[in-house]
Every structure is written in C-alpha cells, then in structure tokens.
CSV table of C-alpha atoms and ligand atoms in Angstrom, one decimal:
chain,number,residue,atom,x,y,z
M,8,UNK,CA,95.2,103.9,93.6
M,9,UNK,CA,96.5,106.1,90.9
M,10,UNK,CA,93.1,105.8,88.8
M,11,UNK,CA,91.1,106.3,92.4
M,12,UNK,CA,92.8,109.8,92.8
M,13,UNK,CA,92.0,110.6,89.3
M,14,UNK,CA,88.4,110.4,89.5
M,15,UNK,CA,87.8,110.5,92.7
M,16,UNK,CA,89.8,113.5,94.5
M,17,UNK,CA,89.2,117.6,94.4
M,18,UNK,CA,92.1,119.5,93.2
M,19,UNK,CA,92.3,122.5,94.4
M,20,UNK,CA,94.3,125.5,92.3
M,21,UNK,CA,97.8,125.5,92.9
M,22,UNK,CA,98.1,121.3,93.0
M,23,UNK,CA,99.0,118.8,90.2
M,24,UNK,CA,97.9,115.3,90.5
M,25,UNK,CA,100.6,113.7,90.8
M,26,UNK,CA,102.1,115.8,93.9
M,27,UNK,CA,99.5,114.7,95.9
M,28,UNK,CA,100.2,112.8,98.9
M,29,UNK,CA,98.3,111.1,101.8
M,30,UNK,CA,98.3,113.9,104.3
M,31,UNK,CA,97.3,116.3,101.5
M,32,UNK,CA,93.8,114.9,102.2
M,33,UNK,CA,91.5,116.5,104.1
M,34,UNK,CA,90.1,113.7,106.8
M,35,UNK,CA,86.5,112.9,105.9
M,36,UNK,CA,86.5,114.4,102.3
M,37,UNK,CA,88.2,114.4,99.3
M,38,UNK,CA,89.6,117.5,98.8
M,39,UNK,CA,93.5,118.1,98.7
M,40,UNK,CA,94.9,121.2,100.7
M,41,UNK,CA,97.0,123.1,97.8
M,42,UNK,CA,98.8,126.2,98.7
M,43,UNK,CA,96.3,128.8,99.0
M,44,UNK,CA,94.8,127.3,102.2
M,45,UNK,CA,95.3,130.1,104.9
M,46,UNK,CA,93.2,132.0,107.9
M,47,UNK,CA,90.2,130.5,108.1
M,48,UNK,CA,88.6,130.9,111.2
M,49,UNK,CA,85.9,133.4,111.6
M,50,UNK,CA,86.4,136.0,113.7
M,51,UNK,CA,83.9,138.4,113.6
M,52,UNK,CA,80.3,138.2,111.8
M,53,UNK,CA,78.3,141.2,110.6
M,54,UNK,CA,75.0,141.1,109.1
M,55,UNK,CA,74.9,142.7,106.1
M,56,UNK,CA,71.3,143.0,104.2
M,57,UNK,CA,68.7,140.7,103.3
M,58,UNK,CA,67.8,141.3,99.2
M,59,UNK,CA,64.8,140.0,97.4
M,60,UNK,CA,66.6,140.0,93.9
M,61,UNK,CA,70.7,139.1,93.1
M,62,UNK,CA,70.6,142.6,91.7
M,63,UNK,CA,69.7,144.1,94.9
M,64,UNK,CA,72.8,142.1,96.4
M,65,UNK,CA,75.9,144.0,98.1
M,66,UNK,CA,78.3,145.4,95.3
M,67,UNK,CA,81.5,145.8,96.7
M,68,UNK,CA,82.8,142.5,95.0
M,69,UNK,CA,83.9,140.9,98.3
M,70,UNK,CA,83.9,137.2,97.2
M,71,UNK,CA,81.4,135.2,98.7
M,72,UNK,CA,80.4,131.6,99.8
M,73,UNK,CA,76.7,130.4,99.7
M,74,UNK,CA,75.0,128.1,101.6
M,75,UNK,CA,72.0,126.0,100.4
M,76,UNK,CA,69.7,122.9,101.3
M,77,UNK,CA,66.5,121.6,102.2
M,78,UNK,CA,64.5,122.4,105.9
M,79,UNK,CA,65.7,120.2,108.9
M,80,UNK,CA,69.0,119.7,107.1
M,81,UNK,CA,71.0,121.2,109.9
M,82,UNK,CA,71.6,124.4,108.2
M,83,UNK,CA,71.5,126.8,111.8
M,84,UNK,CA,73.5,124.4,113.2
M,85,UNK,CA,76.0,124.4,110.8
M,86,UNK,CA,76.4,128.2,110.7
M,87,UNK,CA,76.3,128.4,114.3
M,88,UNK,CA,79.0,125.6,114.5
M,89,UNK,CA,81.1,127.7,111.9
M,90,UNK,CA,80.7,130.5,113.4
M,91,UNK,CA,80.5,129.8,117.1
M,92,UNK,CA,77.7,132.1,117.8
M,93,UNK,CA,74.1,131.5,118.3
M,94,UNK,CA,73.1,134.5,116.9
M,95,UNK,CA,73.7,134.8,113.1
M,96,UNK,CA,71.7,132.1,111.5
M,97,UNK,CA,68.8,132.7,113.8
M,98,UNK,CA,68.6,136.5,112.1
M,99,UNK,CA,67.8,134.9,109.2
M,100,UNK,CA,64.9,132.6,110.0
M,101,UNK,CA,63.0,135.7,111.2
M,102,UNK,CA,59.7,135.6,109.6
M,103,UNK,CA,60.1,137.3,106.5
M,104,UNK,CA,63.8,136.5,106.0
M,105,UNK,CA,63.8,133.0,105.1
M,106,UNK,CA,62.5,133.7,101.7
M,107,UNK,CA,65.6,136.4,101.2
M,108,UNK,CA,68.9,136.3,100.0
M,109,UNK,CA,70.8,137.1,103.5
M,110,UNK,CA,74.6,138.6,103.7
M,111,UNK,CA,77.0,138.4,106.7
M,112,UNK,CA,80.2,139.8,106.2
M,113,UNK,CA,82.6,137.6,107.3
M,114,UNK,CA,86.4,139.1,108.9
M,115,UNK,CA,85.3,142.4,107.1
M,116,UNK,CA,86.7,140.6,103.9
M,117,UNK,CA,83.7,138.2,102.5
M,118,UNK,CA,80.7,136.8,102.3
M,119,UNK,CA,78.5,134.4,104.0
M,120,UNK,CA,75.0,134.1,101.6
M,121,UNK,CA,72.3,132.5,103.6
M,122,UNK,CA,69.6,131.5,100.8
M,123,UNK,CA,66.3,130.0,101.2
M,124,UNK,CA,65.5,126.6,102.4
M,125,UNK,CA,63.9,124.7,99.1
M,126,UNK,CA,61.1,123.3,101.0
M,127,UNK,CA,59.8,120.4,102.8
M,128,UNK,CA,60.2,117.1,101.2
M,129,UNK,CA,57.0,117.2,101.0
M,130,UNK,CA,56.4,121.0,100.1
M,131,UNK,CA,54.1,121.5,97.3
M,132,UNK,CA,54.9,122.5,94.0
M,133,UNK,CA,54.8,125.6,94.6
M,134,UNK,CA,56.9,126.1,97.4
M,135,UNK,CA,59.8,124.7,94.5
M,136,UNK,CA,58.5,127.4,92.0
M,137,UNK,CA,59.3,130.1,94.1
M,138,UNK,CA,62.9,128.9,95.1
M,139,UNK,CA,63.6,128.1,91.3
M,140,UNK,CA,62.6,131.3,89.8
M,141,UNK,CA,64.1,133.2,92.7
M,142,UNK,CA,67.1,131.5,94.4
M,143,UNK,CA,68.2,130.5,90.4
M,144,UNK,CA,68.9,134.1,89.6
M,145,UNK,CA,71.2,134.3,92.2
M,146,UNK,CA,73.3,131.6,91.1
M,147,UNK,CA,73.3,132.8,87.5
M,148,UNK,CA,74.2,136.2,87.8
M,149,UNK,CA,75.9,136.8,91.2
M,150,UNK,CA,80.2,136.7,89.5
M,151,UNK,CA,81.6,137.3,93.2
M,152,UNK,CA,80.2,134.2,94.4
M,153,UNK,CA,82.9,131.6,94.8
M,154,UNK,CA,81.4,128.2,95.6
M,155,UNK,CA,77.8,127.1,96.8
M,156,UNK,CA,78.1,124.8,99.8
M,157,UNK,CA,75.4,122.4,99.1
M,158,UNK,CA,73.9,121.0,102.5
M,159,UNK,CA,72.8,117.0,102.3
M,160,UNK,CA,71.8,115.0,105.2
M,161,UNK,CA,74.3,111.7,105.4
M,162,UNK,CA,71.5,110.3,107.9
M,163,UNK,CA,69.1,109.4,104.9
M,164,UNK,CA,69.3,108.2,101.4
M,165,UNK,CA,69.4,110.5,99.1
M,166,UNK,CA,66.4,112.5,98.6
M,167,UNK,CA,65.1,113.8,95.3
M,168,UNK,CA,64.7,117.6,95.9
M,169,UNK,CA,68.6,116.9,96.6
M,170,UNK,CA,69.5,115.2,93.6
M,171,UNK,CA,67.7,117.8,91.6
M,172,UNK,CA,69.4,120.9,93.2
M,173,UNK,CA,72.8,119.0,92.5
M,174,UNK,CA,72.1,118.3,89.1
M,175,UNK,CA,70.9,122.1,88.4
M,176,UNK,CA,74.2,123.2,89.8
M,177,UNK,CA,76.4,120.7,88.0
M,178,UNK,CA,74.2,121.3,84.8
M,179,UNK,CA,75.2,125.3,85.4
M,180,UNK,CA,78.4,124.5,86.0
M,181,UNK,CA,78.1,126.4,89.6
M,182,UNK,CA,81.1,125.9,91.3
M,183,UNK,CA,80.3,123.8,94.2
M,184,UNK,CA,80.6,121.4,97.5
M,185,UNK,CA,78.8,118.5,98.7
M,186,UNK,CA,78.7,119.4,102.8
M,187,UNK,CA,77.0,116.2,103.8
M,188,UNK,CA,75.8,117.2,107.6
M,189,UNK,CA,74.7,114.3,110.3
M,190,UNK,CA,77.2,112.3,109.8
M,191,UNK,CA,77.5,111.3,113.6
M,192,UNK,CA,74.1,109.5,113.4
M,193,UNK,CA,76.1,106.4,113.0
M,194,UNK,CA,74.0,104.0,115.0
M,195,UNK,CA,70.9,104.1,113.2
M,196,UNK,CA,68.8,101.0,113.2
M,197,UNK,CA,67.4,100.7,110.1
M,198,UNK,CA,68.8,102.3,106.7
M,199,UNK,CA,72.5,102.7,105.5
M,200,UNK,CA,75.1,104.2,107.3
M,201,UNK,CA,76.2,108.3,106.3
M,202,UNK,CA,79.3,107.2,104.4
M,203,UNK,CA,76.9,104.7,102.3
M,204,UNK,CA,74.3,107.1,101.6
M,205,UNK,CA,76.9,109.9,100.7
M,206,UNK,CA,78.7,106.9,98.0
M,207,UNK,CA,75.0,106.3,96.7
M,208,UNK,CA,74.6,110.2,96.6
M,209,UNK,CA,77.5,110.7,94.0
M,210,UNK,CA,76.8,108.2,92.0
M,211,UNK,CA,73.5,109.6,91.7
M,212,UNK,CA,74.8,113.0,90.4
M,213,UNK,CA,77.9,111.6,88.7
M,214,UNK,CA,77.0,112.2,85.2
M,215,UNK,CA,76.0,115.8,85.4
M,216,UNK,CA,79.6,116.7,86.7
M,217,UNK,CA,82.5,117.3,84.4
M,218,UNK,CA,84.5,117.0,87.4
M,219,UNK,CA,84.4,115.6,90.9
M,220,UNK,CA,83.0,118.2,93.2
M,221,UNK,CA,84.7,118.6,96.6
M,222,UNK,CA,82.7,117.1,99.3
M,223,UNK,CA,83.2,116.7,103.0
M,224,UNK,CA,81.5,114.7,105.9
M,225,UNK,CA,80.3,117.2,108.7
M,226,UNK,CA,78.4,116.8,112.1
M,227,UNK,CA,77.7,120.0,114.5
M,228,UNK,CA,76.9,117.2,117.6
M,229,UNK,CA,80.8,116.9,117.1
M,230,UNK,CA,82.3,119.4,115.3
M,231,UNK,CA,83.3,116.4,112.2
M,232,UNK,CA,84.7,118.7,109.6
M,233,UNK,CA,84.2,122.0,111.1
M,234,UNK,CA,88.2,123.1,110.5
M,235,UNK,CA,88.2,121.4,107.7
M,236,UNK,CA,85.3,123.1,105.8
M,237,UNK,CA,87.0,126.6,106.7
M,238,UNK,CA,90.3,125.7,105.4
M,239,UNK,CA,88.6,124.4,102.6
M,240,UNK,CA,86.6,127.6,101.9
M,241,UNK,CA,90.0,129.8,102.8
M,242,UNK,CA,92.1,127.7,99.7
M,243,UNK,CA,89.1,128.5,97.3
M,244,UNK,CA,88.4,132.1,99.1
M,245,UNK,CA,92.2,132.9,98.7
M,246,UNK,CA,92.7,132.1,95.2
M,247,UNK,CA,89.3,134.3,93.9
M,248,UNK,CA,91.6,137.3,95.9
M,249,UNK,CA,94.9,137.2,94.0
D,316,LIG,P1,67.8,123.8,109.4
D,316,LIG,O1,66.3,123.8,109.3
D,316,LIG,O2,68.4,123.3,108.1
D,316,LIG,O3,68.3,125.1,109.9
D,316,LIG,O4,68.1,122.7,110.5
D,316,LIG,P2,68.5,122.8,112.0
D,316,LIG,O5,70.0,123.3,112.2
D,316,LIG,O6,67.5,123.6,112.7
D,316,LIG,O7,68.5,121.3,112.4
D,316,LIG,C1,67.4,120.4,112.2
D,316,LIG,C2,67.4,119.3,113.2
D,316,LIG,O8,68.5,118.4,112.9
D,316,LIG,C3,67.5,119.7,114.6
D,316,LIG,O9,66.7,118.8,115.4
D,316,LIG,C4,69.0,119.5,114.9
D,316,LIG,O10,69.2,119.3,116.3
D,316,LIG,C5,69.3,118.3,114.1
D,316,LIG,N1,70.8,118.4,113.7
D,316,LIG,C6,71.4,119.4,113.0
D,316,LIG,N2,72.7,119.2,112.8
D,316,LIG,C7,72.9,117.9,113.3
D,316,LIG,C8,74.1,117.1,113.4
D,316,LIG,O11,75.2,117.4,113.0
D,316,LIG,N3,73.9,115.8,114.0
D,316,LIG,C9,72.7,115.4,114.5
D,316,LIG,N4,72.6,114.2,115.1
D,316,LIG,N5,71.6,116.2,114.4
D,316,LIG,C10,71.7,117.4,113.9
C-alpha cells in the first residue's frame, strides 16, 4: 500500500505523503484534497476574447486553467456540465473560433482557456501542423496558466494523437491533468472497459513524467467527477493566488 501511494497518488501543495488518508482521496482519481481546496463552483461565466497568438492573450495575470483534446472527445459537454450552461462552449465552436485561443472569466477571478481541438484521428498532417506551431506557443509562454486539463476518452484505447499530446506536455514539464471523459460507457460490447483503458493510458506515458500527474474519471451523462474536478482545480487555483 505504502509503495502504491508513492507512485501512484497526486499530492497536491500543502500535503506530505505520509498524512494521507483514505478519505483524502478524491473518488475516481488519484488526487489527494490538501488544504487549499475551497469555492469551487462556478458561478458566473463571462466571455472574454478569442486571440490568435499567447501574446495577444488577456494580461491581467488572473490564473488560468486550460482545456485541451481531440474532436468528439466530449469537450462542450464537459464545459457545459462544469459550467451548467449551454451557452459558453457553443461561443467557441463558432466558425472561426475553433482555431482561437478562447477566454471566459470565470467568478470574475480566473480563467477558463478553451484551445483548439487537435484534429480528427484521422486529420491530415496538416491539420497537426497548425495546432503544434500555434496551440505550443501557448503552453510555452503563457506564466498565468496553472494546469492544462488534458481531455481523453476512457471509452477507447488509447489513441496516438493522445499519447503524443501527453508526452509533449510531460516532455515540457506543463503542469497538467488526465480528465478521462466517457467513463459511463461501461457496457460496451467489444474492447476494454474505461478504467482499463485509462491503466493502459498511463502506462503509455509513464516514462515522460517525473511525477504522477493527477487524473480523474469523468462522465457528463452522469455528472462522474464533476465536483470533484472543480475542487481539484480550486486546491491548485488557490495555491497560484497566495
Ligand atoms: P467535442 O467535439 O469534444 O466538443 O465533443 P462533444 O461534447 O460535442 O461530444 C461528442 C460526442 O460524445 C457527442 O455525441 C456526445 O453526446 C458524446 N459525449 C460527450 N460526453 C459524453 C459522456 O460523458 N458520456 C457519453 N456516453 N457520451 C458523451
């Protein structure tokens, strides 16, 4: 059990390893609530701006959470399940603003970054080319952003245009979390179950990580994960502040 924790679990700031207890765990992930978790529901949602370039991003140093992964993962879904209003992720897949960095300010205090979609499984080459060159500045030179939440579907093994994005980030050292989305698609008939595809998805990425990064099971059928996530993002959100 002891070595388990040790490799397995996300520490937030705030929490030594060995105070951590059972109910410290949040269900369906393995990241440990520390003492920065707070308010995290979202209240209020404002859309910001949609930039082409991380220089022509908001500069008011509002910390900020992005969110990131491939079409048909279940990104609108999740951002209207976080949110609890239709309206906000469908600004952003107006024509034109998918391929834009898009900010909602979030309780007046931070940021939600909706960034592009990288293509189809099947996209050519050069639908990748333009996230890379693009969506990469962003990650390398925007200093308020506080954590990338990485969308994979739990529904399907993992998928290459996934395990390449990871491996960038960890590479990068982009602080980030694994929100694994689907997870309610249980009864598939053929293929492995989410919680088997998510254990064959880290041990795909493994090696490019110095540490574990915190991931979480969601579904926006049933809400798996919802409260969870936002506490999540509050502990992280919380400690940027101080
Ligand atoms: P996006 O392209 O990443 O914004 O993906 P959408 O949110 O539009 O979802 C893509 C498809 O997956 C839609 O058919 C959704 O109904 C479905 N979907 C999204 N989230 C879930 C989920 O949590 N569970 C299940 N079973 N289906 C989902």
């Amino acid at each position: 059990m002891a070595r388990f924790i040790r490799t397995v679990l996300f520490l937030p700031p705030g929490v030594e390893q060995d105070e951590v207890t059972e109910d410290m765990i949040l269900p369906g992930s393995n990241i440990v609530v520390g003492p920065y978790a707070g308010h995290s529901q979202i209240k209020e949602v404002e859309f910001v701006k949609s930039s082409a370039k991380a220089k022509d991003c908001p500069k008011d140093d509002k910390p900020e959470f992005a969110i990131l992964g491939r079409s048909n993962v279940g990104k609108s879904s999740l951002i209207n399940a976080l949110v609890r209003k239709k309206e906000v992720a469908l600004t952003s897949k107006k024509p034109g603003k998918t391929q834009l960095i898009n900010h909602f300010l979030v309780n007046k205090s931070w940021y939600f970054v909706d960034l592009p979609g990288y293509g189809f499984a099947k996209a050519p080459d050069a639908a990748q080319m333009n996230w890379s060159t693009f969506t990469k500045g962003y990650f390398l030179n925007r200093e308020t952003l506080v954590g990338v939440l990485l969308l994979i579907d739990a529904s399907v093994p993992p998928q290459k245009i996934d395990l390449d994005c990871a491996n960038w980030l960890g590479r990068k050292n982009i602080p980030m979390t694994f929100v694994f989305t689907k997870c309610d698609k249980m009864k598939v008939s053929k293929g492995r179950r989410p919680d088997e595809n998510i254990r064959n998805f880290q041990e795909l990425i493994r090696e490019n990580y110095n540490k574990h990064p915190p991931w979480i099971m969601t579904s926006s059928v049933t809400g798996l994960g919802r409260d969870e996530l936002l506490l999540h993002m509050s502990q992280l959100r919380n400690y940027w502040d101080q």
